[in-house]
Coordinates of C-alpha atoms in Angstrom, one line a residue:
Chain A
M223 CA -3.1 -23.4 -7.6
N224 CA -1.4 -22.3 -4.4
E225 CA -0.3 -18.8 -3.3
F226 CA 3.1 -18.9 -5.0
E227 CA 1.8 -20.3 -8.2
L228 CA -1.0 -17.7 -8.3
I229 CA 1.6 -14.9 -7.8
R230 CA 3.7 -16.2 -10.6
E231 CA 0.7 -16.3 -12.9
L232 CA -0.4 -12.7 -11.9
T233 CA 3.0 -11.2 -12.3
K234 CA 4.3 -12.7 -15.5
N235 CA 3.4 -10.0 -18.0
L236 CA 3.5 -6.8 -16.0
H237 CA 4.2 -3.5 -17.8
T238 CA 7.6 -2.1 -16.8
H239 CA 9.8 0.9 -17.7
E240 CA 13.3 2.2 -17.2
G241 CA 12.7 3.4 -13.7
V242 CA 12.4 -0.2 -12.5
A243 CA 15.7 -1.7 -11.5
M244 CA 13.9 -4.8 -10.1
G245 CA 10.2 -5.5 -9.9
V246 CA 8.4 -8.4 -8.4
G247 CA 10.4 -11.3 -7.0
D248 CA 12.5 -10.2 -4.1
D249 CA 11.6 -8.8 -0.6
C250 CA 11.2 -5.3 -2.1
A251 CA 11.1 -3.7 -5.5
I252 CA 14.1 -1.6 -6.4
L253 CA 13.4 1.7 -8.2
N254 CA 15.4 4.5 -9.7
L255 CA 13.7 7.8 -8.9
G256 CA 16.7 9.9 -9.9
A257 CA 18.5 10.4 -6.6
E258 CA 22.2 10.3 -7.2
G259 CA 23.8 7.2 -5.8
K260 CA 20.6 5.9 -4.2
S261 CA 17.9 3.4 -5.1
T262 CA 14.4 3.4 -3.7
L263 CA 12.9 0.3 -2.1
F264 CA 9.1 -0.2 -2.3
K265 CA 7.1 -2.9 -0.5
T266 CA 3.5 -3.6 0.5
D267 CA 2.2 -6.0 3.1
A268 CA -1.0 -6.7 4.9
I269 CA -2.2 -8.4 8.1
V270 CA -5.7 -9.6 8.6
E271 CA -7.8 -10.5 11.7
S272 CA -8.1 -14.2 12.3
V273 CA -5.1 -14.8 10.0
H274 CA -2.3 -12.8 11.5
F275 CA -3.8 -11.7 14.8
D276 CA -6.9 -12.4 16.9
R277 CA -9.5 -9.8 17.8
N278 CA -8.5 -10.0 21.5
A279 CA -4.9 -9.1 20.7
D280 CA -3.4 -6.0 22.1
A281 CA -4.1 -3.2 19.6
A282 CA -0.7 -1.5 19.9
K283 CA 1.0 -4.8 19.2
V284 CA -1.2 -5.4 16.1
G285 CA -0.2 -2.0 14.8
R286 CA 3.4 -2.6 15.6
K287 CA 3.4 -5.9 13.7
A288 CA 1.8 -4.4 10.6
L289 CA 4.7 -2.0 10.2
A290 CA 7.4 -4.2 11.5
R291 CA 6.8 -6.8 8.8
C292 CA 7.5 -4.2 6.1
L293 CA 10.6 -3.0 7.9
S294 CA 11.8 -6.6 8.0
D295 CA 11.5 -6.7 4.2
I296 CA 13.5 -3.5 3.9
A297 CA 16.1 -5.1 6.2
A298 CA 16.3 -8.1 4.0
M299 CA 17.5 -5.8 1.2
A300 CA 20.0 -4.1 3.6
G301 CA 18.0 -0.8 3.2
R302 CA 16.7 2.0 5.3
P303 CA 13.0 2.5 5.7
L304 CA 11.8 6.1 5.2
H305 CA 8.1 6.5 4.7
A306 CA 4.9 4.5 5.2
V307 CA 1.2 4.7 4.1
V308 CA -1.4 2.7 5.9
T309 CA -4.8 1.3 4.8
L310 CA -7.3 0.3 7.5
G311 CA -10.0 -2.1 6.3
L312 CA -12.5 -1.8 9.2
P313 CA -15.1 -4.3 10.4
E314 CA -18.5 -2.7 10.7
D315 CA -18.5 -2.9 14.5
F316 CA -15.1 -1.4 15.0
D317 CA -14.1 0.4 18.2
P318 CA -12.4 3.8 17.4
G319 CA -10.4 3.4 20.6
Y320 CA -8.9 0.1 19.4
I321 CA -8.0 1.7 16.0
T322 CA -6.4 4.6 17.7
R323 CA -4.2 2.3 19.8
I324 CA -3.2 0.4 16.6
Y325 CA -1.9 3.6 15.2
A326 CA -0.2 4.4 18.5
G327 CA 1.7 1.1 18.4
M328 CA 2.6 1.6 14.8
N329 CA 3.7 5.1 15.2
E330 CA 5.9 4.2 18.2
L331 CA 7.8 1.7 16.1
A332 CA 7.9 4.2 13.2
A333 CA 9.6 6.8 15.6
E334 CA 12.1 4.2 16.8
Y335 CA 13.3 3.6 13.2
N336 CA 12.7 7.2 12.0
V337 CA 9.9 6.2 9.6
A338 CA 7.3 8.8 8.8
I339 CA 3.7 7.6 8.3
V340 CA 2.6 10.1 5.6
G341 CA -0.8 8.9 4.5
G342 CA -3.7 6.6 5.2
E343 CA -6.9 5.2 3.8
T344 CA -9.9 3.9 5.7
T345 CA -12.6 1.7 4.3
N346 CA -15.2 -0.8 5.3
N347 CA -14.1 -4.5 5.2
G348 CA -17.1 -6.5 6.2
D349 CA -16.4 -8.4 9.4
R350 CA -12.6 -8.3 9.6
L351 CA -9.9 -5.8 10.4
L352 CA -7.2 -5.6 7.8
I353 CA -4.1 -3.4 8.0
N354 CA -2.0 -2.8 4.9
V355 CA 1.3 -0.9 5.1
A356 CA 3.3 0.2 2.1
V357 CA 6.8 1.4 2.7
I358 CA 9.4 3.3 0.8
G359 CA 13.0 2.8 1.7
E360 CA 16.4 3.6 0.3
V361 CA 19.7 1.9 -0.3
E362 CA 22.9 3.0 -1.9
S363 CA 22.7 2.1 -5.7
G364 CA 24.0 -1.4 -6.3
K365 CA 24.2 -2.2 -2.6
A366 CA 20.8 -3.9 -2.1
V367 CA 21.3 -7.5 -1.1
L368 CA 19.1 -9.8 -3.3
R369 CA 17.8 -13.3 -3.0
T370 CA 19.6 -14.2 -6.3
G371 CA 23.3 -14.0 -5.4
A372 CA 23.9 -17.2 -3.4
Q373 CA 26.8 -19.2 -4.8
A374 CA 27.9 -22.8 -4.3
G375 CA 30.1 -23.1 -1.3
D376 CA 28.6 -20.1 0.5
A377 CA 28.0 -20.5 4.3
I378 CA 24.3 -20.1 5.2
F379 CA 23.6 -18.1 8.3
V380 CA 20.5 -17.2 10.2
S381 CA 20.0 -14.6 13.0
G382 CA 18.0 -15.3 16.1
E383 CA 16.2 -18.5 17.1
L384 CA 13.5 -20.1 15.1
G385 CA 10.0 -21.5 15.5
G386 CA 7.1 -20.9 17.9
S387 CA 6.7 -17.3 16.9
L388 CA 3.0 -17.5 17.6
A389 CA 3.7 -17.7 21.3
G390 CA 4.5 -14.0 21.2
K391 CA 7.5 -13.1 19.0
H392 CA 5.3 -12.4 16.0
F393 CA 4.1 -9.3 17.8
E394 CA 7.4 -8.3 19.3
F395 CA 10.2 -9.1 16.9
T396 CA 12.9 -6.7 16.1
P397 CA 13.1 -5.8 12.4
R398 CA 16.8 -6.6 11.7
L399 CA 17.6 -3.3 10.1
K400 CA 20.7 -2.5 12.0
E401 CA 22.0 -6.0 11.7
A402 CA 21.4 -6.1 7.9
A403 CA 23.1 -2.7 7.4
W404 CA 26.1 -3.9 9.4
L405 CA 26.2 -7.2 7.4
A406 CA 26.2 -5.4 4.0
S407 CA 29.0 -3.1 5.1
S408 CA 31.1 -5.8 6.8
G409 CA 31.5 -8.5 4.2
D410 CA 30.6 -10.3 1.1
V411 CA 27.0 -11.1 1.7
H412 CA 25.8 -12.8 -1.4
A413 CA 22.1 -13.3 -0.8
M414 CA 19.6 -12.4 1.9
I415 CA 15.9 -12.9 2.7
D416 CA 13.8 -12.4 5.8
L417 CA 12.1 -15.4 7.3
S418 CA 8.3 -14.9 7.0
D419 CA 7.1 -18.2 5.7
G420 CA 9.5 -20.4 7.8
L421 CA 13.1 -21.5 7.2
A422 CA 12.3 -24.4 4.9
G423 CA 10.0 -22.2 2.7
D424 CA 12.2 -19.1 2.6
L425 CA 15.4 -21.0 2.0
K426 CA 13.6 -22.6 -0.9
H427 CA 12.7 -19.1 -2.3
L428 CA 16.4 -18.1 -1.9
V429 CA 18.0 -21.1 -3.6
E430 CA 15.4 -21.1 -6.4
A431 CA 16.1 -17.4 -7.0
S432 CA 19.8 -18.1 -7.0
G433 CA 19.7 -21.3 -9.1
V434 CA 21.6 -23.3 -6.5
G435 CA 20.9 -26.0 -3.9
A436 CA 21.5 -26.1 -0.1
E437 CA 22.5 -28.5 2.6
L438 CA 21.3 -27.8 6.1
M439 CA 22.8 -29.3 9.3
E440 CA 19.8 -30.2 11.3
T441 CA 21.6 -30.1 14.7
S442 CA 22.8 -26.6 14.0
I443 CA 19.4 -25.0 13.5
P444 CA 18.8 -22.6 16.4
I445 CA 15.5 -23.5 18.0
S446 CA 13.6 -21.0 20.1
R447 CA 12.7 -21.6 23.6
A448 CA 9.1 -21.0 22.6
A449 CA 9.1 -23.8 20.1
K450 CA 10.4 -26.2 22.7
L451 CA 7.9 -25.1 25.4
R452 CA 5.0 -25.2 23.0
Y453 CA 5.9 -28.8 22.2
R454 CA 6.4 -29.9 25.8
G455 CA 3.2 -28.2 26.8
N456 CA 1.3 -29.9 24.0
E457 CA 0.4 -26.6 22.4
T458 CA 1.7 -28.0 19.1
S459 CA 2.3 -31.4 17.7
K460 CA 5.4 -30.1 15.9
P461 CA 8.7 -31.3 17.3
P462 CA 10.9 -28.3 17.9
V463 CA 13.2 -28.8 14.9
L464 CA 10.1 -29.1 12.7
A465 CA 8.7 -25.9 14.2
A466 CA 12.0 -24.2 13.5
L467 CA 11.9 -25.3 9.9
T468 CA 8.2 -24.6 9.1
D469 CA 6.7 -22.1 11.5
G470 CA 6.1 -18.7 9.9
E471 CA 6.8 -15.2 11.1
D472 CA 10.3 -15.6 12.6
F473 CA 11.3 -12.3 10.9
E474 CA 15.0 -13.2 11.2
L475 CA 17.6 -12.8 8.5
L476 CA 18.6 -15.8 6.4
F477 CA 21.8 -15.0 4.4
T478 CA 24.7 -16.5 2.6
V479 CA 28.3 -15.4 2.8
S480 CA 31.4 -16.5 0.8
R481 CA 33.2 -19.2 2.7
A482 CA 36.2 -16.8 3.0
D483 CA 34.2 -14.2 4.9
A484 CA 32.2 -16.6 7.1
V485 CA 34.4 -16.5 10.2
K486 CA 34.9 -12.7 9.9
I487 CA 31.1 -12.2 9.8
L488 CA 30.5 -14.6 12.6
D489 CA 33.1 -13.0 14.9
G490 CA 32.1 -9.4 14.0
W491 CA 28.4 -10.1 14.5
K492 CA 29.0 -11.5 18.0
K493 CA 30.9 -8.3 19.0
E494 CA 28.4 -6.0 17.4
F495 CA 25.2 -7.7 18.4
P496 CA 26.1 -9.8 21.5
D497 CA 22.4 -10.3 22.4
T498 CA 21.3 -11.7 19.1
P499 CA 22.4 -15.2 18.2
I500 CA 23.9 -15.9 14.8
T501 CA 24.3 -19.4 13.5
C502 CA 25.8 -21.1 10.5
I503 CA 23.2 -23.7 9.6
G504 CA 24.6 -25.1 6.4
K505 CA 26.1 -24.4 3.0
I506 CA 25.0 -23.6 -0.5
T507 CA 25.5 -26.4 -3.0
S508 CA 25.6 -26.6 -6.8
G509 CA 22.6 -28.2 -8.4
S510 CA 19.1 -27.5 -7.1
E511 CA 18.5 -30.0 -4.3
L512 CA 17.5 -28.9 -0.8
Q513 CA 18.9 -31.4 1.7
I514 CA 19.2 -31.7 5.4
K515 CA 21.9 -33.7 7.3
G516 CA 20.7 -35.1 10.6
E517 CA 21.8 -37.8 13.0
R518 CA 20.4 -40.5 10.7
G519 CA 22.1 -39.2 7.6
K520 CA 21.2 -37.0 4.7
R521 CA 17.7 -36.6 3.3
N522 CA 15.8 -34.3 1.0
L523 CA 14.2 -31.4 2.8
T524 CA 10.5 -32.0 2.0
E525 CA 9.1 -29.8 4.7
S526 CA 7.6 -26.6 3.3
G527 CA 6.9 -23.2 4.8
F528 CA 3.7 -21.5 5.4
V529 CA 1.4 -21.1 2.4
H530 CA -1.6 -18.8 2.8
F531 CA -3.9 -20.8 0.6
S532 CA -3.9 -23.6 -1.9
P533 CA -7.3 -24.0 -3.4
N534 CA -7.9 -26.5 -6.1
Chain B
M37 CA -17.0 9.6 15.3
N38 CA -17.2 9.5 11.5
E39 CA -14.5 8.6 9.0
F40 CA -13.0 12.0 8.8
E41 CA -13.0 12.6 12.6
L42 CA -11.3 9.2 13.1
I43 CA -8.6 10.0 10.5
R44 CA -7.9 13.3 12.2
E45 CA -7.6 11.5 15.6
L46 CA -5.3 8.8 14.1
T47 CA -3.0 11.2 12.3
K48 CA -2.5 14.0 14.8
N49 CA 0.8 12.9 16.4
L50 CA 2.6 11.0 13.7
H51 CA 6.4 10.9 13.7
T52 CA 7.9 12.8 10.9
H53 CA 11.4 13.7 9.6
E54 CA 13.0 16.1 7.1
G55 CA 12.3 13.8 4.1
V56 CA 8.6 14.7 4.4
A57 CA 7.6 17.8 2.6
M58 CA 3.9 17.1 3.3
G59 CA 2.4 14.2 5.1
V60 CA -1.3 13.4 5.7
G61 CA -4.0 15.8 4.6
D62 CA -3.9 16.1 0.8
D63 CA -4.5 13.7 -2.1
C64 CA -0.9 12.4 -1.8
A65 CA 2.0 12.8 0.5
I66 CA 5.0 14.8 -0.9
L67 CA 8.4 13.4 -0.1
N68 CA 11.9 14.4 -0.8
L69 CA 14.0 11.4 -1.7
G70 CA 16.9 13.3 -3.0
A71 CA 16.3 13.6 -6.7
E72 CA 17.3 17.0 -7.9
G73 CA 14.4 19.2 -8.8
K74 CA 11.8 16.5 -8.1
S75 CA 9.5 15.5 -5.3
T76 CA 8.0 12.1 -4.8
L77 CA 4.2 11.5 -4.4
F78 CA 3.0 8.6 -2.3
K79 CA -0.6 7.4 -2.0
T80 CA -2.5 4.3 -0.9
D81 CA -6.1 3.4 -1.6
A82 CA -8.3 0.3 -1.3
I83 CA -11.5 -1.0 -2.9
V84 CA -13.6 -3.7 -1.2
E85 CA -16.2 -6.1 -2.5
S86 CA -19.8 -5.0 -1.6
V87 CA -18.5 -1.5 -0.9
H88 CA -16.8 -0.4 -4.2
F89 CA -17.9 -3.2 -6.5
D90 CA -20.1 -6.3 -6.5
R91 CA -19.0 -9.9 -6.9
N92 CA -20.6 -10.1 -10.3
A93 CA -18.6 -7.1 -11.6
D94 CA -16.3 -7.6 -14.6
A95 CA -12.9 -8.5 -13.1
A96 CA -10.9 -6.5 -15.5
K97 CA -12.9 -3.4 -14.6
V98 CA -12.5 -4.0 -10.9
G99 CA -8.7 -4.2 -11.4
R100 CA -8.7 -1.1 -13.5
K101 CA -10.7 0.8 -10.9
A102 CA -8.3 -0.2 -8.1
L103 CA -5.4 1.4 -9.9
A104 CA -7.3 4.3 -11.5
R105 CA -8.4 5.7 -8.1
C106 CA -4.8 6.1 -7.1
L107 CA -3.9 7.7 -10.5
S108 CA -6.7 10.2 -9.9
D109 CA -5.0 11.2 -6.7
I110 CA -1.7 11.6 -8.4
A111 CA -3.5 13.8 -11.0
A112 CA -5.0 15.9 -8.3
M113 CA -1.4 16.9 -7.3
A114 CA -0.6 17.5 -11.0
G115 CA 1.9 14.7 -10.8
R116 CA 3.0 11.7 -12.9
P117 CA 2.5 8.1 -11.6
L118 CA 5.5 5.8 -11.8
H119 CA 5.2 2.7 -9.7
A120 CA 2.5 0.7 -8.0
V121 CA 2.4 -2.2 -5.5
V122 CA -0.8 -4.3 -5.1
T123 CA -2.3 -6.1 -2.1
L124 CA -5.0 -8.7 -2.7
G125 CA -7.1 -9.7 0.3
L126 CA -8.8 -12.8 -1.0
P127 CA -12.0 -14.5 0.0
E128 CA -11.6 -18.1 0.9
D129 CA -13.6 -19.3 -2.1
F130 CA -11.8 -17.1 -4.7
D131 CA -11.5 -18.1 -8.3
P132 CA -7.9 -17.8 -9.6
G133 CA -9.2 -16.9 -13.1
Y134 CA -11.1 -14.0 -11.7
I135 CA -8.0 -12.7 -9.9
T136 CA -5.9 -13.1 -13.0
R137 CA -8.4 -11.0 -14.9
I138 CA -8.3 -8.3 -12.2
Y139 CA -4.5 -8.1 -12.7
A140 CA -5.0 -8.0 -16.5
G141 CA -7.3 -5.0 -16.2
M142 CA -5.0 -3.3 -13.8
N143 CA -2.0 -3.9 -15.9
E144 CA -3.7 -2.6 -19.0
L145 CA -4.3 0.7 -17.4
A146 CA -0.8 0.7 -15.9
A147 CA 0.6 0.3 -19.4
E148 CA -1.6 3.1 -20.8
Y149 CA -0.1 5.5 -18.2
N150 CA 3.4 3.9 -18.1
V151 CA 3.0 2.8 -14.5
A152 CA 5.0 -0.3 -13.5
I153 CA 3.4 -2.7 -11.0
V154 CA 6.5 -3.7 -9.1
G155 CA 5.3 -5.7 -6.2
G156 CA 2.4 -7.5 -4.6
E157 CA 1.0 -9.2 -1.6
T158 CA -1.7 -11.8 -1.2
T159 CA -3.5 -12.8 1.9
N160 CA -6.7 -14.3 3.1
N161 CA -9.5 -11.8 3.8
G162 CA -12.4 -13.9 5.1
D163 CA -15.4 -13.6 2.8
R164 CA -14.5 -10.4 0.8
L165 CA -12.2 -9.5 -1.9
L166 CA -10.1 -6.4 -1.1
I167 CA -7.6 -4.7 -3.5
N168 CA -5.2 -2.2 -2.1
V169 CA -2.9 -0.2 -4.4
A170 CA -0.1 2.0 -3.3
V171 CA 1.4 4.3 -5.9
I172 CA 4.6 6.3 -6.1
G173 CA 4.6 9.3 -8.5
E174 CA 6.7 12.4 -9.1
V175 CA 6.3 16.1 -9.7
E176 CA 8.7 18.9 -10.2
S177 CA 9.7 20.3 -6.8
G178 CA 7.3 23.0 -5.6
K179 CA 4.9 22.4 -8.5
A180 CA 2.5 20.0 -6.8
V181 CA -1.0 21.6 -6.7
L182 CA -2.4 21.4 -3.1
R183 CA -5.8 21.7 -1.6
T184 CA -4.6 24.5 0.5
G185 CA -4.0 27.3 -2.0
A186 CA -7.5 28.5 -2.9
Q187 CA -7.9 32.3 -2.5
A188 CA -11.0 34.5 -2.2
G189 CA -12.1 35.6 -5.7
D190 CA -10.8 32.4 -7.4
A191 CA -13.0 30.8 -10.0
I192 CA -14.0 27.2 -9.2
F193 CA -13.8 24.8 -12.1
V194 CA -14.8 21.2 -12.5
S195 CA -14.0 18.8 -15.3
G196 CA -16.5 16.4 -16.7
E197 CA -20.1 15.8 -15.6
L198 CA -21.1 14.8 -12.2
G199 CA -23.3 12.3 -10.5
G200 CA -24.6 8.8 -11.2
S201 CA -21.1 7.3 -11.4
L202 CA -22.6 4.0 -10.1
A203 CA -24.3 3.5 -13.5
G204 CA -20.8 2.6 -14.9
K205 CA -18.4 5.5 -14.8
H206 CA -16.9 4.4 -11.5
F207 CA -15.4 1.5 -13.5
E208 CA -14.4 3.4 -16.6
F209 CA -13.4 6.9 -15.6
T210 CA -10.3 8.5 -17.1
P211 CA -7.8 9.5 -14.4
R212 CA -7.3 13.2 -15.3
L213 CA -3.5 13.0 -15.5
K214 CA -3.0 14.8 -18.8
E215 CA -5.5 17.4 -18.0
A216 CA -4.0 18.1 -14.6
A217 CA -0.5 18.4 -16.0
W218 CA -1.7 20.7 -18.7
L219 CA -3.5 22.9 -16.1
A220 CA -0.4 23.1 -13.9
S221 CA 1.7 24.2 -16.8
S222 CA -0.9 26.6 -18.3
G223 CA -1.9 28.9 -15.6
D224 CA -2.2 29.9 -12.0
V225 CA -4.0 26.9 -10.5
H226 CA -4.3 27.7 -6.8
A227 CA -5.8 24.5 -5.5
M228 CA -7.0 21.1 -6.7
I229 CA -8.6 17.9 -5.5
D230 CA -10.1 15.0 -7.2
L231 CA -13.8 14.2 -6.7
S232 CA -14.0 10.9 -4.9
D233 CA -16.6 11.7 -2.1
G234 CA -18.8 13.9 -4.2
L235 CA -18.7 17.6 -5.1
A236 CA -20.2 18.9 -1.9
G237 CA -17.9 16.8 0.3
D238 CA -14.7 17.4 -1.6
L239 CA -15.3 21.1 -2.1
K240 CA -15.7 21.2 1.7
H241 CA -12.3 19.5 2.1
L242 CA -10.7 22.0 -0.3
V243 CA -12.1 25.1 1.3
E244 CA -11.4 23.9 4.8
A245 CA -7.8 23.1 3.8
S246 CA -7.5 26.6 2.3
G247 CA -9.3 28.5 5.1
V248 CA -11.8 30.0 2.7
G249 CA -15.5 29.7 1.7
A250 CA -17.2 29.1 -1.6
E251 CA -20.3 30.0 -3.5
L252 CA -21.6 27.6 -6.0
M253 CA -24.0 28.4 -8.8
E254 CA -26.5 25.6 -8.8
T255 CA -27.6 26.0 -12.4
S256 CA -24.0 25.8 -13.6
I257 CA -23.2 22.4 -12.1
P258 CA -22.6 20.0 -15.0
I259 CA -24.9 17.0 -14.4
S260 CA -24.2 13.7 -16.0
R261 CA -26.6 12.0 -18.3
A262 CA -26.4 8.9 -16.0
A263 CA -27.6 11.0 -13.0
K264 CA -30.6 12.2 -15.0
L265 CA -31.5 8.8 -16.4
R266 CA -31.2 7.1 -13.0
Y267 CA -33.6 9.6 -11.6
R268 CA -36.1 9.4 -14.4
G269 CA -35.9 5.6 -14.3
N270 CA -36.5 5.6 -10.6
E271 CA -33.2 4.0 -9.9
T272 CA -32.4 6.7 -7.4
S273 CA -34.5 9.1 -5.4
K274 CA -31.9 11.8 -5.8
P275 CA -32.8 14.6 -8.1
P276 CA -30.0 15.0 -10.6
V277 CA -28.5 18.1 -9.1
L278 CA -28.4 16.5 -5.7
A279 CA -26.7 13.4 -7.3
A280 CA -24.1 15.8 -8.9
L281 CA -23.5 17.3 -5.5
T282 CA -23.4 14.2 -3.4
D283 CA -22.7 11.0 -5.4
G284 CA -19.2 9.7 -4.9
E285 CA -16.6 8.4 -7.4
D286 CA -16.8 11.1 -10.1
F287 CA -13.0 11.2 -10.2
E288 CA -13.1 14.5 -11.9
L289 CA -10.8 17.5 -11.1
L290 CA -12.1 20.3 -8.9
F291 CA -9.8 23.2 -9.0
T292 CA -9.6 27.0 -8.4
V293 CA -7.9 29.5 -10.6
S294 CA -7.2 33.2 -10.1
R295 CA -9.9 35.3 -11.7
A296 CA -7.4 36.7 -14.1
D297 CA -6.5 33.3 -15.5
A298 CA -10.0 31.9 -15.6
V299 CA -10.8 32.7 -19.2
K300 CA -7.4 31.7 -20.5
I301 CA -7.8 28.3 -18.7
L302 CA -11.3 27.8 -20.0
D303 CA -10.4 28.6 -23.6
G304 CA -7.2 26.6 -23.5
W305 CA -8.8 23.5 -22.0
K306 CA -11.6 23.5 -24.7
K307 CA -8.9 23.5 -27.4
E308 CA -6.7 20.9 -25.7
F309 CA -9.4 18.6 -24.5
P310 CA -12.4 19.2 -26.7
D311 CA -14.2 15.9 -25.6
T312 CA -14.0 16.7 -21.9
P313 CA -16.3 19.4 -20.5
I314 CA -14.9 22.0 -18.2
T315 CA -17.3 24.2 -16.2
C316 CA -16.9 27.2 -14.0
I317 CA -19.3 26.4 -11.1
G318 CA -18.7 29.2 -8.7
K319 CA -16.2 31.3 -6.8
I320 CA -14.1 31.1 -3.7
T321 CA -15.1 33.6 -1.0
S322 CA -13.5 35.0 2.1
G323 CA -14.9 33.6 5.3
S324 CA -15.7 30.0 5.7
E325 CA -19.2 29.5 4.5
L326 CA -20.2 27.1 1.8
Q327 CA -23.2 28.5 -0.1
I328 CA -25.1 27.6 -3.2
K329 CA -27.1 30.1 -5.3
G330 CA -30.1 28.6 -7.0
E331 CA -33.2 29.9 -8.7
R332 CA -34.8 30.6 -5.4
G333 CA -31.8 32.5 -3.9
K334 CA -28.8 31.7 -1.9
R335 CA -28.7 29.0 0.8
N336 CA -26.0 27.2 2.8
L337 CA -24.8 24.1 1.2
T338 CA -25.7 21.5 3.8
E339 CA -25.4 18.5 1.5
S340 CA -22.4 16.4 2.3
G341 CA -20.4 13.9 0.4
F342 CA -20.0 10.2 0.8
V343 CA -18.8 9.1 4.2
H344 CA -17.6 5.5 4.6
F345 CA -18.8 5.1 8.1
S346 CA -20.0 7.0 11.1
P347 CA -20.4 4.7 14.0
N348 CA -21.3 6.3 17.4

């Protein structure tokens, strides 16, 4: 039973009520708390020492990352983040100065996106540092962009360049909040997800949620300089395109747009965000196959994204 | 630097904005998300293996406890819980069946209080299981009961019986949601907190937040049967009254009421909740001293509640 199978098992019979517009299954939950014209987004996410960062990592960057991951999920719904609460699971030998710098890094990003950290919890956690952030956000009612809306014929876009995030980007990525808000207001964005498990894995999540297939164009996938350098420097055995497909923690937006709006979105984005690449990497297909078209023809996309665990 | 000093240090310069009615410092944060006449409550809390439960503990009870702690915090504000998101930090050798039972126990309590679990996160956590729950609740605007409102002359009440929670209650306690809602609607409740760190510690939090002192009557403190049995059976070296003062995880309500309303509250509670004791254990005083009056006179209350860590 791997991570995603376990989650399916855990979440299949959860109690719900009329305040839940959408529960488990997308980047955030969507709630109705009674504000006119607005829905509330709710998300929780954790990073753990030796899994998402090493003990020698810069504390401010660790704190920044813990919050930024949640903001990326709010972005994936085209929402605005508002409030965060933070849990610190502390190793027994923790250094208070390190923890203070974690909070400083987190708070700096919070201020940048006008997010208020409004509560916290501290507890022992054996020998590892764990940081959990839960975020509340908002979006105009009915305007959240889900994973479920992709339609056959849609163009598939991705922001930024992919792969090799471990070289540094996983600490410094920009949560694509502005870009997502612009997208949602500029055209007919059918479906969106943020890339946390890698392009291959997250595209799979998106097409499964939408009940469609996809065809990627291998030569169009934007590969990061870091992915190329890591391969050349023998830091990874993954060829760059494989890194772009399977490395986790890109935190870019993957979204689909009706074919009619594709050029408008492409041109508009380039004007609005000239420093952030946007690339059309393929199209949504009917059926349920995930395929990739390379120089040697078309094949099934068998690569998968990052999976935290797969015991048994 | 102990737990509470670290939290003060971490939270002293946090970014805020107009959507925050109250940030760090009470049982929950209070937010304004735009719903007319309503405020939103927000809380996060974690339990960790070997700290809050042992590996041989019943999984359903562990899950129940993880959520119940948060519900107790919502109760302490006199609010209603609505939505929860859950993070599982999993040990490498976890048993999927155990995790499924944790969720079942949590979901059963969620259904009982009409709380919807709307999202989750799973990650590795080395060798320990950690469960974090973040909860959203609501309360009529201006009706949340804070820690800060205690006034000299107030009667101090506590629900239930205290001490010895480790014997079993920490897994089975009733979050005092109904009782707190009744209190808030029935009288002039000035201040409230839930007992998680022990009476001595949490009373200290309450009086410090209110800028007052308190005088407890030692012989009035309701002592649980478990605290007495544990002492008699040599399971603890704490005399029962000390257990009632310092054991953590009672999850009862500690609140103060104007002297004029004290009898009304006492009588009304007994009618409304005949199976749940309520006891007047002392009074709020001017000044800042915490005192306790016993058979041998009055002394300063030097006992303190549970502190998760106090390195350096």
